[in-house]
Coordinates of C-alpha atoms and ligand atoms in Angstrom, one line a residue:
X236 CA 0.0 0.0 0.0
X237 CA 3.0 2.0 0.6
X238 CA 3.0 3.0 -3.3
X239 CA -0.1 4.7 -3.0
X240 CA 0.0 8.7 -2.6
X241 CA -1.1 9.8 1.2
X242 CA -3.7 11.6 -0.1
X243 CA -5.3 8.8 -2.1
X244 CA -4.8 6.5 1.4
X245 CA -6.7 9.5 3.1
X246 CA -9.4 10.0 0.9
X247 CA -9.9 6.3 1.0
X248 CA -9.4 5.6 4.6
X249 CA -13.4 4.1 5.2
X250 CA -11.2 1.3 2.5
X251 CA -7.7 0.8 3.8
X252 CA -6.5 1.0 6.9
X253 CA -3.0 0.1 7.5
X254 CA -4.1 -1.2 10.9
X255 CA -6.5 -3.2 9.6
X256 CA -6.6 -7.1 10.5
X257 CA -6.1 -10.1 7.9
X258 CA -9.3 -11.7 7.6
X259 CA -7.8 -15.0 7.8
X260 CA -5.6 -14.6 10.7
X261 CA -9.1 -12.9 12.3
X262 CA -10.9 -16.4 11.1
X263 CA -8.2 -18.5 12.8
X264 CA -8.5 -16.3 15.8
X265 CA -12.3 -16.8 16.2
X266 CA -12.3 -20.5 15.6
X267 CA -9.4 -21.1 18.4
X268 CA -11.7 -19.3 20.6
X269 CA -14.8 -21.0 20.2
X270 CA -15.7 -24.9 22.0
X271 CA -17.9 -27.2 21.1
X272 CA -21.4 -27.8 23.5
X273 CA -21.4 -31.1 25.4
X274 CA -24.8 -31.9 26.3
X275 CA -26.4 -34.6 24.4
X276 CA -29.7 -35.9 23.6
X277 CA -31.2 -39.4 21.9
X278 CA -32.7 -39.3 18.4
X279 CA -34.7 -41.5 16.5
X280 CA -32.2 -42.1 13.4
X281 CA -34.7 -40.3 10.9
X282 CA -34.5 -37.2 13.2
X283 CA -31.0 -37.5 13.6
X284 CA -29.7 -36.6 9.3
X285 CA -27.2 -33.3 10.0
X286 CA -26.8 -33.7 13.3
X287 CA -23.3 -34.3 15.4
X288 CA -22.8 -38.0 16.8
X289 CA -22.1 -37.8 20.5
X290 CA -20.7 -41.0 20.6
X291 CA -19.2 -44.0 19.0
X292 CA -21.2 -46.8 16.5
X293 CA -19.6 -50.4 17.0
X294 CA -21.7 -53.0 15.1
X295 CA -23.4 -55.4 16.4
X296 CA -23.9 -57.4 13.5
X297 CA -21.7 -59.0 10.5
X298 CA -23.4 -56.7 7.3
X299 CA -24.0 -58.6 5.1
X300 CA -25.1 -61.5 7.6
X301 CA -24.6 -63.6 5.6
X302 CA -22.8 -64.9 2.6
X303 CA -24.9 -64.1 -0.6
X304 CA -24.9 -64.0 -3.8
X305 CA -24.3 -60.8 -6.0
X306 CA -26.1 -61.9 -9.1
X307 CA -29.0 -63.7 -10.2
X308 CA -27.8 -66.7 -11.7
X309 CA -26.3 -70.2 -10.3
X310 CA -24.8 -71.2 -7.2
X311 CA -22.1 -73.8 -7.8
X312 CA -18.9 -75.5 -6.4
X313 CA -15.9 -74.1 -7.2
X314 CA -14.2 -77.3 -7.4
X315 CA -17.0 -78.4 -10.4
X316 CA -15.6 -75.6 -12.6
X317 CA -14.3 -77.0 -15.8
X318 CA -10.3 -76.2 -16.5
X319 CA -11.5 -76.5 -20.2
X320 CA -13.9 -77.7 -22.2
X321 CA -17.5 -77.1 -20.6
X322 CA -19.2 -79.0 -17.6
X323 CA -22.7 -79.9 -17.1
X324 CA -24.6 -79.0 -14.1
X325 CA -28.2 -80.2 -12.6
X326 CA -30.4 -77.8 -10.8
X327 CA -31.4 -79.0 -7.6
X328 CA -33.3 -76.0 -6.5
X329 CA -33.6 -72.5 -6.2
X330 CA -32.6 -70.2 -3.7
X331 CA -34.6 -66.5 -3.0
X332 CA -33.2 -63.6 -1.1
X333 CA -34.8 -64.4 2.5
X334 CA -35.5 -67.9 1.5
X335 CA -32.6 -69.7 1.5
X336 CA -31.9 -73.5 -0.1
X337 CA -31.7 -76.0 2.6
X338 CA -30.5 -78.8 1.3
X339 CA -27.1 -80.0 0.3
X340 CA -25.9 -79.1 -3.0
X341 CA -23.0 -82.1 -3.9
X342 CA -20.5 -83.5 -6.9
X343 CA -22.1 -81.9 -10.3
X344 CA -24.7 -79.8 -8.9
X345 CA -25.9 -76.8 -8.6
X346 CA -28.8 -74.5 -7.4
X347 CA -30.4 -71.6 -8.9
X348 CA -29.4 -68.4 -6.9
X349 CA -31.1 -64.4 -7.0
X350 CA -29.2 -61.7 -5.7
X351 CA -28.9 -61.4 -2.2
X352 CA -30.0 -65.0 -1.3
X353 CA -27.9 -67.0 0.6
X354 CA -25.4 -69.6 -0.6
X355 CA -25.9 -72.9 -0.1
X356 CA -24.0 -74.8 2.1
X357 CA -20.7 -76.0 0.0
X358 CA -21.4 -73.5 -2.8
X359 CA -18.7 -70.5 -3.4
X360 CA -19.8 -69.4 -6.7
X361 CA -22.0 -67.9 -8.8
X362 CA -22.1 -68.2 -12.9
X363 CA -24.2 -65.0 -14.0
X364 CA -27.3 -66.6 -15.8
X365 CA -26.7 -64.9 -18.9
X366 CA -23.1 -67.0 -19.1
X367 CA -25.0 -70.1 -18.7
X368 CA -26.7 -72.5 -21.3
X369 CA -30.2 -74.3 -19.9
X370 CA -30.9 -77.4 -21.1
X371 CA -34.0 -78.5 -19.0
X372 CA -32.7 -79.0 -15.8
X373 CA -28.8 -78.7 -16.5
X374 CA -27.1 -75.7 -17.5
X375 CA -23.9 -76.0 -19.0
X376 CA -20.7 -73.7 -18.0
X377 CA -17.8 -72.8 -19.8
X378 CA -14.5 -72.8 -18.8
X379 CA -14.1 -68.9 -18.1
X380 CA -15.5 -69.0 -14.8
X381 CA -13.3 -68.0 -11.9
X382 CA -14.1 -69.7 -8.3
X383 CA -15.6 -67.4 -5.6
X384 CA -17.0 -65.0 -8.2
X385 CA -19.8 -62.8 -8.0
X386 CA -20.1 -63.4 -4.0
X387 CA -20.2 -61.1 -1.3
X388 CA -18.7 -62.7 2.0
X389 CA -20.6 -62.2 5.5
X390 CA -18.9 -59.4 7.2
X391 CA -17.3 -58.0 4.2
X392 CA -18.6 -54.5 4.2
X393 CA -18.8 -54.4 8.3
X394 CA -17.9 -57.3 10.5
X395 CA -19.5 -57.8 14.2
X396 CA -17.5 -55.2 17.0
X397 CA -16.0 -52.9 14.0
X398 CA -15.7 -49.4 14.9
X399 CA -18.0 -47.9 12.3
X400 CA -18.3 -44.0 13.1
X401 CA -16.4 -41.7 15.4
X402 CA -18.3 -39.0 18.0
X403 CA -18.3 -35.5 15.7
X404 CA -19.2 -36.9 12.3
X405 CA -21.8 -35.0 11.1
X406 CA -24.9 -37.7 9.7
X407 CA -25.4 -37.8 6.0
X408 CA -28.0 -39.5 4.1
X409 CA -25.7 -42.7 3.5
X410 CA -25.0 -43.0 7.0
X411 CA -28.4 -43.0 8.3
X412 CA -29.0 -46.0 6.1
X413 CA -26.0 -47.8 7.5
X414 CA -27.3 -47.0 11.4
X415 CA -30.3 -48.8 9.7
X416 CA -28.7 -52.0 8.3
X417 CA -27.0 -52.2 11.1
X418 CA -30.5 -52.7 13.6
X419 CA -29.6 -48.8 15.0
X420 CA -33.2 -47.5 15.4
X421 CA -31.7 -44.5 17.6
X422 CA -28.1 -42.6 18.5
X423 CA -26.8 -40.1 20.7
X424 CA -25.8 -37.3 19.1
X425 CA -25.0 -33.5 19.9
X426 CA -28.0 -31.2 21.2
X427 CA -28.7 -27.8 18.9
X428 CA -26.9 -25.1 19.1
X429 CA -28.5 -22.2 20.0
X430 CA -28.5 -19.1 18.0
X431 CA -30.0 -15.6 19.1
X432 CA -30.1 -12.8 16.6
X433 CA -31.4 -9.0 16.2
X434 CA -31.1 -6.5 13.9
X435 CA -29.9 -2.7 15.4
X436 CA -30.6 0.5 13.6
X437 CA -33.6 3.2 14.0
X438 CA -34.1 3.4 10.3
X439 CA -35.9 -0.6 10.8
X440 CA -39.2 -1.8 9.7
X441 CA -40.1 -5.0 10.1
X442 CA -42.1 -6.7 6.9
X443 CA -45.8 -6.5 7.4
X444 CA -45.5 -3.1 9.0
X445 CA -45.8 0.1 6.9
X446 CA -42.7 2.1 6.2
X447 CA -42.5 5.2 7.3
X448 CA -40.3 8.3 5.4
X449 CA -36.6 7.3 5.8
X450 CA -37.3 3.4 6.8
X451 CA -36.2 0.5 5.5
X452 CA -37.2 -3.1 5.5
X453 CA -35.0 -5.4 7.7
X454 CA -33.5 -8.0 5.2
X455 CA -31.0 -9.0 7.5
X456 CA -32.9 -10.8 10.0
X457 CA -33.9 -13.2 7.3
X458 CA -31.0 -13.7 5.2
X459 CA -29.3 -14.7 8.6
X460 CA -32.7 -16.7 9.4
X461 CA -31.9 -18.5 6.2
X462 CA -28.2 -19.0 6.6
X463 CA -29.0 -20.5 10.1
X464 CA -31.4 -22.6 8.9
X465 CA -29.3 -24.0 6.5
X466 CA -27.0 -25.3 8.9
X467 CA -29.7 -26.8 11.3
X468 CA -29.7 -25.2 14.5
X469 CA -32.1 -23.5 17.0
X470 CA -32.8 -19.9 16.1
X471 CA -33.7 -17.4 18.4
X472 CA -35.3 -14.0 16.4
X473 CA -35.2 -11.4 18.7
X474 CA -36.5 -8.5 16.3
X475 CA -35.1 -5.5 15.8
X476 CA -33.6 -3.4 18.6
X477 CA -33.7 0.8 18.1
X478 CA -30.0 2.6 18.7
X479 CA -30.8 2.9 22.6
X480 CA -28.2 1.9 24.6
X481 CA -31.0 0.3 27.1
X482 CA -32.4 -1.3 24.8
X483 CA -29.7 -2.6 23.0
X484 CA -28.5 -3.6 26.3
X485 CA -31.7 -5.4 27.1
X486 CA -31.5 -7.4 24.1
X487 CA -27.8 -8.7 24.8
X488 CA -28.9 -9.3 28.3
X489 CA -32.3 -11.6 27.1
X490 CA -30.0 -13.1 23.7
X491 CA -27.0 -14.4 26.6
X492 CA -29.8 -15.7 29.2
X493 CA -30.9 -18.5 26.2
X494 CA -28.7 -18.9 24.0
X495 CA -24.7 -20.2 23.1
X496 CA -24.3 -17.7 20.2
X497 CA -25.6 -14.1 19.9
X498 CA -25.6 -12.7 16.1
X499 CA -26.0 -8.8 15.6
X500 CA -26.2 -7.2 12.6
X501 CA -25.3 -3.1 12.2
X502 CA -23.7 -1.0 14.7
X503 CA -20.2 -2.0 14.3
X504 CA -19.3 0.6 12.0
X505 CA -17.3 3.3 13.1
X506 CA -19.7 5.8 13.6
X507 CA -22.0 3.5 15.6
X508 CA -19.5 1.1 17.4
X509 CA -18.7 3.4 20.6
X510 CA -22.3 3.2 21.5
X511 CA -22.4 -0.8 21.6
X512 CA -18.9 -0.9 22.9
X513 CA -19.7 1.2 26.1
X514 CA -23.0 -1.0 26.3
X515 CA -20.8 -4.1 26.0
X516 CA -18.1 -3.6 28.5
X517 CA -20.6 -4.1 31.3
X518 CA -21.5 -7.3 29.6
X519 CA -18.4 -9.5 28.4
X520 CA -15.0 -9.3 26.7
X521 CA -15.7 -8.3 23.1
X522 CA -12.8 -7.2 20.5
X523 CA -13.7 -4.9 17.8
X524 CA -11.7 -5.2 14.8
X525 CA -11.4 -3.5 11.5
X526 CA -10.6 -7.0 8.4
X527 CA -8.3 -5.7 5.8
X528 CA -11.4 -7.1 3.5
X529 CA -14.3 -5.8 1.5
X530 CA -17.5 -6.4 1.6
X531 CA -17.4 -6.7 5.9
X532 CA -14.7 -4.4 7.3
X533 CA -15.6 -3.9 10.6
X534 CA -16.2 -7.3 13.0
X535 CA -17.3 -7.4 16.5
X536 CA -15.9 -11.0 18.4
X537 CA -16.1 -12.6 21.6
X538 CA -18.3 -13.1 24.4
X539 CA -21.3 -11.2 26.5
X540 CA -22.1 -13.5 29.4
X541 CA -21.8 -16.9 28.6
X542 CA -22.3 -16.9 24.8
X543 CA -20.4 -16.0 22.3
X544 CA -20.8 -12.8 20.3
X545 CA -20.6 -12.0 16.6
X546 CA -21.4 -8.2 15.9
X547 CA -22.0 -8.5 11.8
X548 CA -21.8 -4.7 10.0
X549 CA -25.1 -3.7 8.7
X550 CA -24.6 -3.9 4.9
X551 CA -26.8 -6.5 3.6
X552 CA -24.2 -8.2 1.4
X553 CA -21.1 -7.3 4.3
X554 CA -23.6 -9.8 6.6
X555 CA -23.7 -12.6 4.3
X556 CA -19.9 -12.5 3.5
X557 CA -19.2 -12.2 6.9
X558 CA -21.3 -14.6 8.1
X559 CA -19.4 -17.3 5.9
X560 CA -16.3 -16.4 6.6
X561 CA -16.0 -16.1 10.1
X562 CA -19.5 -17.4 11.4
X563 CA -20.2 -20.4 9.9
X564 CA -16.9 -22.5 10.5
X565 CA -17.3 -21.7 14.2
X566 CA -20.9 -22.5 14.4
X567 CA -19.8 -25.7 13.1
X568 CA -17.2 -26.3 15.6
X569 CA -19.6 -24.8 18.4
X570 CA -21.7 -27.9 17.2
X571 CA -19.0 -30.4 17.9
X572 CA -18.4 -31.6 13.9
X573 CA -15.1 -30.6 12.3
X574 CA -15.4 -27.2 10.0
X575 CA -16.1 -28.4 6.0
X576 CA -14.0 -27.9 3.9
X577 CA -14.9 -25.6 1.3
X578 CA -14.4 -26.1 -2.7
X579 CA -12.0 -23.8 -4.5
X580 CA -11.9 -23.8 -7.8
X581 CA -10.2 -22.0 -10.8
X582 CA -12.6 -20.2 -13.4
X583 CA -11.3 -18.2 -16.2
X584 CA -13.2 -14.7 -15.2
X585 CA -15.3 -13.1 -18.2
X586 CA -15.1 -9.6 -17.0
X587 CA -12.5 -6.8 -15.8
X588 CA -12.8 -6.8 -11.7
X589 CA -11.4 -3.6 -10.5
X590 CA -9.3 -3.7 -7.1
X591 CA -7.1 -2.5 -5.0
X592 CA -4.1 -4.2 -3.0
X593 CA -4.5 -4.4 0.8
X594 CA -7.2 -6.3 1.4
X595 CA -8.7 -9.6 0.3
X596 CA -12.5 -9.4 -1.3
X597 CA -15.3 -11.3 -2.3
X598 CA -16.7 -10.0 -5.1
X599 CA -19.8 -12.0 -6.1
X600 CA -20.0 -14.4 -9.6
X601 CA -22.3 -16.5 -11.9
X602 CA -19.8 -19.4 -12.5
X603 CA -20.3 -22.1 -15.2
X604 CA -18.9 -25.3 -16.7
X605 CA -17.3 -24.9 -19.8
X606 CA -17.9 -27.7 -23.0
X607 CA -14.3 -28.9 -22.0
X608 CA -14.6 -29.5 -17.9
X609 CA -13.4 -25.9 -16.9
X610 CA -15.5 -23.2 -15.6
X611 CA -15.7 -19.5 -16.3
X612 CA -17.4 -16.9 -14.2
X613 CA -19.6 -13.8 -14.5
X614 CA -19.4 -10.9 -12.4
X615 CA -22.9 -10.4 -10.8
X616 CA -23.4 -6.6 -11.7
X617 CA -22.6 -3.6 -9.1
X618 CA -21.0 -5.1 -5.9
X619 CA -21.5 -2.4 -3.6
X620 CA -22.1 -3.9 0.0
X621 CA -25.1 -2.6 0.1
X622 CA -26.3 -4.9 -2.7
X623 CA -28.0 -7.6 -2.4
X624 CA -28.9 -8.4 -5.9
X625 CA -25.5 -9.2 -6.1
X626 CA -25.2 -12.0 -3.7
X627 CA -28.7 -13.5 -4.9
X628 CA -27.7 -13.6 -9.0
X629 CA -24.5 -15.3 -7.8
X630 CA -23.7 -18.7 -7.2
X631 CA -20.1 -18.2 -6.0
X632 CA -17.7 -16.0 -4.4
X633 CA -14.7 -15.2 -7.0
X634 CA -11.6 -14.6 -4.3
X635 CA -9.5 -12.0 -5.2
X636 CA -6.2 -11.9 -2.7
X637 CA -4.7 -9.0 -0.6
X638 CA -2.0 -8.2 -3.0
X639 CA -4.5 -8.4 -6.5
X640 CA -4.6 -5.2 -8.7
X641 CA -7.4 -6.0 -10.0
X642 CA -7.9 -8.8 -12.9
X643 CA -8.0 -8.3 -16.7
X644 CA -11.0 -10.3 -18.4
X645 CA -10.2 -13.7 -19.5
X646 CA -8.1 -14.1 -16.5
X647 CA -8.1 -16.9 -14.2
X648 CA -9.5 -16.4 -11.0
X649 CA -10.3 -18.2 -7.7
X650 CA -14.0 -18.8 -6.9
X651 CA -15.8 -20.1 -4.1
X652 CA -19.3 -22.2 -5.0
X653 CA -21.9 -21.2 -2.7
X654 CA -22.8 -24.6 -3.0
X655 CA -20.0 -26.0 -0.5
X656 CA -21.3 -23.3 2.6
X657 CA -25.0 -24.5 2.4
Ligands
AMP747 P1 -24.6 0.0 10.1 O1 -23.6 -1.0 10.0 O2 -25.6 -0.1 11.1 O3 -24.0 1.4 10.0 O4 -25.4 -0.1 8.7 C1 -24.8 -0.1 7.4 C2 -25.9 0.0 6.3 O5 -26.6 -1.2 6.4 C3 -26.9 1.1 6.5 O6 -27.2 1.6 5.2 C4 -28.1 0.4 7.1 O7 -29.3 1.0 6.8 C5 -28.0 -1.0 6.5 N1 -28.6 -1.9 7.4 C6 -28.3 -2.1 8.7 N2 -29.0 -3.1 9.2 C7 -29.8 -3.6 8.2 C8 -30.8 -4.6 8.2 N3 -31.1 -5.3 9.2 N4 -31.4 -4.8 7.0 C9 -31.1 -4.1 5.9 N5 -30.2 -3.1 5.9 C10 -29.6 -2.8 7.0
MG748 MG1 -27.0 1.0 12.2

């Protein structure tokens, strides 16, 4: 920044400010700080898809149960298949999935086998149907047969007392219907988190209420809504609070007495953030930081009471990139899973993007997959914080680092699918 005439850094202090904070050292920071809730509670498993297991899954059972074959077709010995030349085999029966053959298949016989029923006692084979030739009740098998083909052993994809997940994995569709095939009608897993939010400003109207001269509507309430809800946990709406240090005061006071997170939106910025500062000394240990990053420069983080605090700035767009770039990881810690990881990709960027070195920002893009495998990406029009078009024509952020000048179009850039935060 040094190159930059005083004057410009002057004029364009609200920008740059050479104390600013990196926004990933500030992310680090905030996810050190934060700890996961310990109290549990017992879920049906169809209740229990996104939530945080409390504590470990051994199996009970061998899955499969029992050894079975993987194909319809015939269940034969492998000491009957042919070296060369073919080999004739009689049918002695059939075998269904959940109704097995009982009787003893020997020397030069064979049974006929669907998927998923169990082999017959001294069978460890199965010829696909279409490889053999019927010829009323013998079929007749080549020589390209291998022995133990086409099985799956008992045990093979879990065996009885495996370890088969770990306390913080976070339950996806697939492993609900293992808990399932494993008998698990119910786990233990982490309770909610609990997140409080309210909106500050006296220029606030909630929707459904007439707007008076100089109001607006509170978006911010429900993109965070949104956001929140996205991730699954309790949320706590506590309206919006006017610029009155009582009041605002109230609200931190009710938002710590019920919940582990406290979300505010405006009243961080410079002009506003002495009058929540004074009212949050009384009330915990909060740090108010300036990011060397745009949208989102100023951050409030810590904690009032017991909970932890994140003071969002009030520009529509500056509370959604905030909100996934510092919020979100730690709410996901806070609810005892490890933080995703989120997909970065490379996109050859159709437009010019205009920027200046110092800080990092998320400028908002339409990305798409090229004929070839690659992606390209679209700015999303004007991306003045305050816009929220932007962020809602986009489906990704396109990263541009602290020491970019900008990009020239056709350049490749770094973008961020919205995709891997939802
Ligand atoms: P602040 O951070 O409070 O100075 O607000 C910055 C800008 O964001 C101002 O233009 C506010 O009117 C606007 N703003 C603040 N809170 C909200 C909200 N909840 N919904 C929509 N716009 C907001
Ligand atoms: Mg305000």
């Amino acid at each position: 920044m040094s190159k930059e005439p005083i004057q410009y850094q002057a004029s364009c202090m609200d920008d740059y400010d050479p104390s600013s904070m990196d926004a990933q050292v500030a992310q680090q920071h905030i996810l050190d700080s934060v700890y996961p809730v310990q109290e549990s509670e017992t879920l049906a498993i169809r209740d229990a898809l996104g939530r945080i297991l409390a504590s470990p899954i051994t199996s009970d059972l061998d899955v499969p149960g029992h050894t079975n074959s993987a194909m319809d077709g015939y269940a034969v010995r492998g000491t009957d298949l042919p070296s060369d030349a073919t080999q004739r085999l009689k049918v002695i029966g059939t075998a269904f999935a959940g109704r097995p053959f009982a009787n003893s298949v020997t020397k030069h016989e064979c049974v006929r086998i669907m998927t998923g029923a169990v082999m017959p006692t001294a069978c460890d084979t199965v010829i696909m149907q279409e490889h053999v030739q019927l010829e009323a009740d013998e079929i007749i098998i080549d020589d390209q047969q291998q022995a133990g083909q086409n099985v799956r052993l008992a045990g093979e994809d879990i065996a009885k007392g495996d370890s088969v997940f770990q306390p913080g994995r976070r339950l996806s569709p697939a492993d609900i219907g293992l808990l399932a095939s494993l008998g698990i009608a119910k786990v233990s897993v982490i309770r909610k988190l609990k997140v409080a939010f309210f909106s500050t400003g006296d220029e606030l109207t909630s929707i459904g209420q007439p707007l008076a001269s100089g109001q607006i509507y509170d978006s911010n309430r429900y993109t965070l809504w949104s956001m929140l809800s996205e991730i699954g946990v309790e949320i706590i709406d506590l309206g919006v609070v006017r610029d009155a240090p009582e009041l605002v005061e109230q609200a931190f006071k009710n938002a710590a007495a019920q919940a582990d997170v406290i979300i505010t939106s405006g009243g961080v910025s410079v002009g506003e953030a002495d009058f929540v500062k004074e009212t949050l000394a009384n009330l915990g240990q909060v740090n108010f930081w300036k990011v060397a990053m745009k949208p989102g420069r100023p951050l409030a983080f810590g904690q009032v009471e017991q909970a932890y605090f994140f003071g969002l700035p009030g520009n529509p767009v500056s509370v959604m990139v905030t909100f996934y770039i510092f919020v979100q990881a730690a709410i996901e810690k806070m609810m005892g899973g490890t933080p995703r990881s989120r997909l970065r990709l490379q996109a050859s960027c159709k437009n010019q993007l205009r920027k200046r070195a110092g800080r990092v920002e998320y400028q908002r893009g339409m990305f798409e997959v090229n004929a070839d495998g690659s992606y390209s990406v679209t700015k999303t029009g004007a991306q003045g914080s305050g816009i929220l078009r932007s962020m809602s024509d986009a489906n990704c952020f396109i990263f541009l680092p602290m020491e970019s000048e900008g990009v020239a179009a056709g350049a490749m850039v770094e973008i961020w699918p919205f995709d891997s935060f939802r």
